[in-house]
Coordinates of C-alpha atoms and ligand atoms in Angstrom, one line a residue:
M1276 CA -14.1 15.8 -11.5
V1277 CA -10.8 13.9 -11.7
P1278 CA -10.6 10.3 -12.8
L1279 CA -9.1 8.1 -10.3
A1280 CA -8.5 4.8 -12.2
P1281 CA -5.3 6.0 -13.7
H1282 CA -4.0 6.6 -10.1
T1283 CA -4.6 3.0 -9.2
H1284 CA -2.5 0.0 -10.0
I1285 CA -5.4 -2.0 -11.0
R1286 CA -7.1 0.7 -13.1
I1287 CA -10.6 0.6 -11.7
G1288 CA -12.9 3.3 -10.4
G1289 CA -14.6 6.5 -11.4
P1290 CA -13.8 10.1 -10.6
A1291 CA -13.3 12.1 -7.3
T1292 CA -15.2 15.3 -7.0
F1293 CA -12.1 17.2 -5.9
F1294 CA -8.4 16.2 -6.2
V1295 CA -5.6 18.1 -4.5
E1296 CA -1.9 17.9 -4.7
P1297 CA -0.3 19.8 -1.7
Y1298 CA 3.4 20.8 -2.1
S1299 CA 4.4 21.0 1.8
E1300 CA 3.3 19.6 5.0
R1301 CA 1.7 23.0 5.8
D1302 CA -0.5 22.8 2.7
V1303 CA -1.6 19.3 4.0
A1304 CA -2.5 20.8 7.3
T1305 CA -4.5 23.7 5.4
V1306 CA -6.4 21.2 3.3
V1307 CA -7.3 19.1 6.4
R1308 CA -8.6 22.2 8.1
A1309 CA -10.5 23.4 5.1
C1310 CA -12.2 20.0 4.7
R1311 CA -13.1 20.0 8.5
D1312 CA -14.5 23.6 8.3
L1313 CA -16.4 22.9 5.0
D1314 CA -17.7 19.4 6.1
L1315 CA -16.0 17.6 3.1
E1316 CA -14.9 14.1 3.4
L1317 CA -11.2 13.8 2.9
R1318 CA -9.4 10.6 1.5
I1319 CA -5.7 10.1 1.1
L1320 CA -4.3 8.4 -2.1
G1321 CA -0.7 7.1 -2.1
G1322 CA 0.7 5.0 -4.9
G1323 CA -2.8 3.4 -5.5
S1324 CA -1.5 0.0 -5.3
N1325 CA -3.7 -1.2 -2.5
I1326 CA -7.0 0.4 -3.1
I1327 CA -10.1 -0.1 -5.2
V1328 CA -12.3 2.8 -6.1
P1329 CA -16.1 2.5 -6.8
D1330 CA -17.2 2.6 -10.4
K1331 CA -19.3 5.7 -9.6
G1332 CA -16.4 7.5 -8.0
V1333 CA -16.2 9.1 -4.7
D1334 CA -17.9 12.3 -3.6
A1335 CA -14.9 13.5 -1.5
V1336 CA -11.6 15.5 -1.6
V1337 CA -9.0 13.0 -2.6
M1338 CA -5.5 14.3 -1.4
H1339 CA -2.5 12.9 -3.4
L1340 CA 0.9 13.4 -1.8
N1341 CA 3.3 12.6 -4.6
S1342 CA 4.8 16.1 -4.4
L1343 CA 6.2 15.4 -1.0
N1344 CA 9.1 13.7 -2.7
R1345 CA 12.3 14.8 -0.8
V1346 CA 14.7 12.4 0.8
V1347 CA 17.3 13.7 3.3
R1348 CA 20.2 11.8 4.8
D1349 CA 21.4 12.3 8.4
G1350 CA 24.2 9.8 9.2
D1351 CA 22.5 6.2 9.1
R1352 CA 19.0 7.8 8.9
L1353 CA 17.0 8.6 5.9
S1354 CA 13.9 10.9 6.1
A1355 CA 11.5 10.5 3.2
G1356 CA 8.5 12.5 2.1
A1357 CA 5.2 10.6 2.0
G1358 CA 5.1 10.7 -1.9
V1359 CA 8.5 9.1 -2.4
T1360 CA 8.2 5.8 -4.3
L1361 CA 9.6 2.7 -2.5
P1362 CA 11.6 1.8 -5.6
S1363 CA 13.3 5.2 -5.7
L1364 CA 13.9 5.2 -1.9
L1365 CA 15.4 1.6 -2.0
S1366 CA 17.6 2.5 -4.9
G1367 CA 18.8 5.7 -3.2
A1368 CA 19.6 3.9 0.0
R1369 CA 21.5 1.3 -1.9
S1370 CA 23.7 3.8 -3.6
L1371 CA 24.4 5.6 -0.2
G1372 CA 25.4 2.1 1.2
L1373 CA 22.5 2.2 3.7
A1374 CA 20.9 -1.3 4.3
G1375 CA 17.6 -2.5 5.8
L1376 CA 15.0 -1.6 3.4
E1377 CA 15.6 -4.5 0.9
S1378 CA 12.8 -6.6 2.1
L1379 CA 10.4 -4.2 0.6
S1380 CA 11.8 -4.6 -2.9
G1381 CA 9.1 -4.9 -5.5
V1382 CA 6.4 -3.3 -3.4
P1383 CA 4.9 -0.7 -5.7
A1384 CA 4.0 1.8 -2.9
V1385 CA 4.8 5.3 -1.8
V1386 CA 6.2 5.9 1.7
G1387 CA 3.0 7.2 3.1
G1388 CA 1.0 4.1 1.8
A1389 CA 3.7 1.7 2.9
V1390 CA 3.6 3.2 6.5
K1391 CA -0.1 3.2 6.7
M1392 CA -0.4 -0.5 5.8
N1393 CA 2.8 -1.5 7.4
A1394 CA 3.7 -3.1 4.0
G1395 CA 6.1 -6.0 4.1
T1396 CA 7.2 -9.4 3.0
R1397 CA 8.4 -12.5 4.9
E1398 CA 11.8 -10.8 5.2
G1399 CA 10.5 -7.8 7.0
E1400 CA 8.1 -4.8 7.2
T1401 CA 8.1 -1.0 7.0
F1402 CA 8.0 -0.5 10.7
D1403 CA 11.1 -2.6 11.4
H1404 CA 13.4 0.4 10.6
L1405 CA 11.0 3.2 11.3
V1406 CA 12.1 5.7 14.0
S1407 CA 9.6 8.5 13.7
L1408 CA 6.8 10.0 11.6
T1409 CA 5.8 13.5 10.9
V1410 CA 2.1 13.4 10.6
V1411 CA -0.9 15.7 10.2
D1412 CA -3.8 14.8 12.4
R1413 CA -7.5 15.5 11.5
E1414 CA -7.5 18.7 13.4
G1415 CA -4.9 19.9 11.1
E1416 CA -1.9 19.8 13.6
I1417 CA 1.5 18.9 12.5
R1418 CA 3.1 16.5 15.0
V1419 CA 6.3 14.4 15.1
L1420 CA 5.9 11.1 16.8
G1421 CA 8.2 8.3 17.7
R1422 CA 7.5 4.7 16.3
E1423 CA 6.5 3.7 20.1
S1424 CA 3.4 6.0 19.5
F1425 CA 2.1 3.4 16.9
A1426 CA 0.8 -0.1 17.7
A1427 CA 1.9 -1.5 14.2
R1428 CA 0.8 -4.9 13.4
Y1429 CA 0.5 -7.1 10.3
R1430 CA -0.5 -4.9 7.4
D1431 CA -1.6 -2.1 9.6
G1432 CA 0.6 0.8 10.8
G1433 CA -1.9 1.7 13.5
L1434 CA -2.1 5.3 12.4
G1435 CA -6.0 5.7 12.7
D1436 CA -6.9 8.7 10.7
M1437 CA -3.4 10.4 10.8
I1438 CA -1.9 11.4 7.6
V1439 CA 1.8 10.6 7.2
V1440 CA 3.9 13.5 5.6
H1441 CA 7.3 12.3 6.4
A1442 CA 9.0 9.1 7.7
T1443 CA 12.4 8.6 9.2
F1444 CA 14.1 5.2 9.0
E1445 CA 17.3 4.1 10.8
L1446 CA 19.3 1.9 8.5
R1447 CA 22.9 0.3 8.8
E1448 CA 25.9 0.5 6.6
D1449 CA 26.6 -2.2 4.2
T1450 CA 28.2 -2.2 0.7
P1451 CA 26.1 -1.3 -2.2
E1452 CA 27.0 -4.6 -3.7
A1453 CA 25.7 -6.7 -0.8
I1454 CA 22.6 -4.6 -0.7
F1455 CA 22.0 -5.1 -4.3
E1456 CA 22.4 -8.9 -4.1
R1457 CA 19.7 -9.1 -1.4
F1458 CA 17.6 -6.8 -3.3
E1459 CA 17.9 -8.8 -6.5
S1460 CA 17.3 -12.1 -4.8
Y1461 CA 14.0 -10.9 -3.2
L1462 CA 13.0 -9.4 -6.5
R1463 CA 13.7 -12.6 -8.5
R1464 CA 11.7 -14.8 -6.1
R1465 CA 8.8 -12.2 -6.3
N1466 CA 8.8 -12.2 -10.0
A1467 CA 8.8 -15.9 -10.2
T1468 CA 5.7 -16.3 -8.0
Q1469 CA 3.5 -13.3 -8.4
P1470 CA 1.8 -11.7 -11.6
V1471 CA 3.9 -8.6 -11.2
T1472 CA 3.3 -7.4 -14.8
Q1473 CA -0.5 -7.5 -14.6
R1474 CA -2.9 -5.0 -13.0
S1475 CA -3.7 -6.0 -9.4
V1476 CA -3.8 -4.7 -5.9
G1477 CA -1.3 -7.4 -4.6
C1478 CA -2.7 -9.7 -2.0
V1479 CA -6.4 -9.3 -1.8
F1480 CA -6.7 -11.0 1.6
K1481 CA -4.6 -11.0 4.7
N1482 CA -2.8 -14.3 5.5
P1483 CA -4.6 -15.9 8.6
T1484 CA -2.1 -16.6 11.5
G1485 CA 0.1 -19.6 10.5
D1486 CA -1.5 -20.0 7.0
S1487 CA -1.4 -18.6 3.6
A1488 CA -4.5 -17.0 2.0
G1489 CA -3.2 -18.1 -1.4
R1490 CA -3.0 -21.7 -0.4
M1491 CA -6.4 -21.6 1.0
I1492 CA -7.9 -20.0 -2.0
E1493 CA -6.3 -22.5 -4.3
A1494 CA -7.2 -25.5 -2.2
S1495 CA -10.8 -24.2 -2.3
G1496 CA -10.8 -24.6 -6.0
C1497 CA -11.0 -20.8 -6.8
K1498 CA -7.8 -20.4 -9.1
L1499 CA -8.8 -18.8 -12.4
M1500 CA -12.3 -18.1 -11.2
R1501 CA -13.6 -14.7 -12.7
R1502 CA -16.2 -12.2 -12.6
G1503 CA -16.3 -10.1 -15.7
D1504 CA -12.7 -9.1 -16.5
I1505 CA -11.5 -9.7 -12.9
R1506 CA -9.8 -13.1 -12.5
V1507 CA -8.0 -15.1 -9.7
S1508 CA -4.4 -15.1 -11.0
A1509 CA -3.1 -18.4 -12.3
R1510 CA 0.3 -17.5 -10.9
H1511 CA -0.7 -16.7 -7.3
A1512 CA -4.3 -17.2 -6.0
N1513 CA -4.4 -14.4 -3.6
Y1514 CA -4.0 -11.9 -6.5
F1515 CA -6.9 -10.8 -8.6
V1516 CA -6.0 -9.4 -12.0
N1517 CA -7.8 -7.0 -14.1
E1518 CA -7.7 -8.3 -17.7
G1519 CA -9.4 -5.5 -19.4
K1520 CA -12.4 -3.7 -18.4
G1521 CA -12.8 -5.1 -14.8
T1522 CA -15.0 -3.2 -12.4
Y1523 CA -15.3 -2.5 -8.7
A1524 CA -18.6 -4.6 -8.7
D1525 CA -16.8 -7.5 -10.3
F1526 CA -13.8 -7.3 -7.9
L1527 CA -16.2 -7.3 -4.8
A1528 CA -18.4 -10.1 -6.2
L1529 CA -15.3 -12.3 -6.9
A1530 CA -13.9 -11.6 -3.4
D1531 CA -17.2 -12.6 -1.9
E1532 CA -17.4 -15.8 -3.8
V1533 CA -13.8 -16.7 -3.0
R1534 CA -14.3 -15.8 0.8
S1535 CA -17.4 -18.0 0.9
R1536 CA -15.7 -21.0 -0.8
V1537 CA -12.7 -20.8 1.6
A1538 CA -15.2 -20.5 4.6
D1539 CA -17.0 -23.7 3.4
R1540 CA -13.7 -25.5 2.9
F1541 CA -11.6 -24.3 6.0
E1542 CA -14.2 -22.7 8.4
A1543 CA -12.2 -19.6 8.3
Q1544 CA -13.1 -16.1 7.4
L1545 CA -10.6 -14.4 5.2
E1546 CA -10.0 -10.7 6.0
M1547 CA -9.5 -8.1 3.1
E1548 CA -6.2 -6.6 2.9
V1549 CA -7.1 -4.5 0.0
Q1550 CA -8.7 -1.1 1.0
A1551 CA -12.2 -0.9 -0.9
W1552 CA -13.3 2.7 -0.8
D1553 CA -17.0 3.1 -0.6
Ligands
FAD881 C1 2.1 -6.0 -7.7 C2 1.8 -5.7 -6.3 C3 2.6 -6.2 -5.3 C4 2.4 -5.9 -3.9 N1 3.2 -6.6 -3.0 C5 3.1 -6.3 -1.6 C6 3.8 -6.9 -0.7 O1 4.8 -7.6 -1.0 N2 3.7 -6.6 0.7 C7 2.7 -5.7 0.9 O2 2.5 -5.5 2.2 N3 1.9 -5.1 0.1 C8 2.1 -5.4 -1.2 N4 1.2 -4.8 -2.2 C9 0.2 -3.9 -1.7 C10 0.5 -2.5 -1.6 O3 1.7 -2.1 -2.3 C11 0.8 -2.0 -0.1 O4 -0.4 -2.2 0.7 C12 1.3 -0.6 0.0 O5 1.5 -0.3 1.4 C13 0.2 0.4 -0.5 O6 0.8 1.7 -0.5 P1 0.3 2.8 -1.7 O7 1.3 3.9 -1.5 O8 0.1 2.2 -3.0 O9 -1.1 3.2 -0.9 P2 -2.6 3.4 -1.6 O10 -3.0 2.0 -2.2 O11 -2.7 4.6 -2.3 O12 -3.4 3.4 -0.2 C14 -3.4 2.4 0.7 C15 -4.1 3.0 2.1 O13 -3.0 3.9 2.7 C16 -3.6 5.2 2.8 N5 -2.7 6.1 2.7 C17 -1.9 6.3 1.5 N6 -1.1 7.4 1.8 C18 -1.2 7.7 3.1 C19 -0.6 8.8 3.9 N7 0.4 9.6 3.4 N8 -1.0 8.9 5.1 C20 -2.1 8.1 5.6 N9 -2.7 7.2 4.8 C21 -2.3 7.0 3.6 C22 -4.8 5.2 1.8 O14 -5.8 6.1 2.2 C23 -5.3 3.6 1.8 O15 -6.2 3.4 3.0 C24 1.4 -5.2 -3.5 C25 0.7 -4.4 -4.5 C26 0.8 -4.7 -5.8 C27 0.0 -4.0 -6.8

């Protein structure tokens, strides 16, 4: 049994029955085939910044891809392993004078999780500069697929159950100073409006088309509501923060209460962005 809470940004959840950290894409494929043959459930853990894990843990094989951490440059393209953190990818791109990924500054993900969720901000999203992915499908086959193979949309890369092992981005040349300036200005705005130093999963709910979930939650009188140690952030109402010993049950109870108040006030159903494992 391996505790999962330390692998999540919000520090919630019990252990996994099995925990594996493959060192290559072939290892990933081997794990996938073994799970299929042994009829074991397989779950993928990225940077843990958008998941909550049940308090009792998960009876599954949890595969963590942080050892797939190589970045290779080919002209204006960068190819990164699924376990490369966005902060290190962004800072590497900046020193190489390759621009395009700055819109993702401050997203505490790894490449695999960012692609899976099509992580983004109002300035852009992960798929904007993606050209191809190397994935392992659930039969354990390694495949290289172009961006056009995926119907990416808002906070969903359209991967289905494929596992990302590498992603290649097409960037453009710019000076490190100009890249740094954009990076810093996005980060400053984020730091001013979001509770970045607290334990959270980022935005709990997706923004409905043309509106902001945070605005709707605040207007529904939910700011600072709490269940146990999980509280709606004072700084950004679409963030729930863990102020101590918050649990999965607390988190989901608070999410239900917030969703129901927003439904009463706006007649709109908020959709969860956070991935709640069960
Ligand atoms: C402080 C904070 C700020 C945030 N700001 C933003 C933001 O501005 N924009 C935004 O979009 N998100 C934001 N998020 C949410 C989060 O960072 C993104 O959803 C991110 O894409 C999750 O990546 P991860 O690597 O942490 O994935 P995880 O949370 O580990 O996993 C998320 C999902 O991806 C799957 N997954 C992970 N790796 C792979 C892989 N290699 N192949 C297939 N599936 C995989 C997991 O199974 C899970 O379903 C924020 C979160 C926090 C805590």
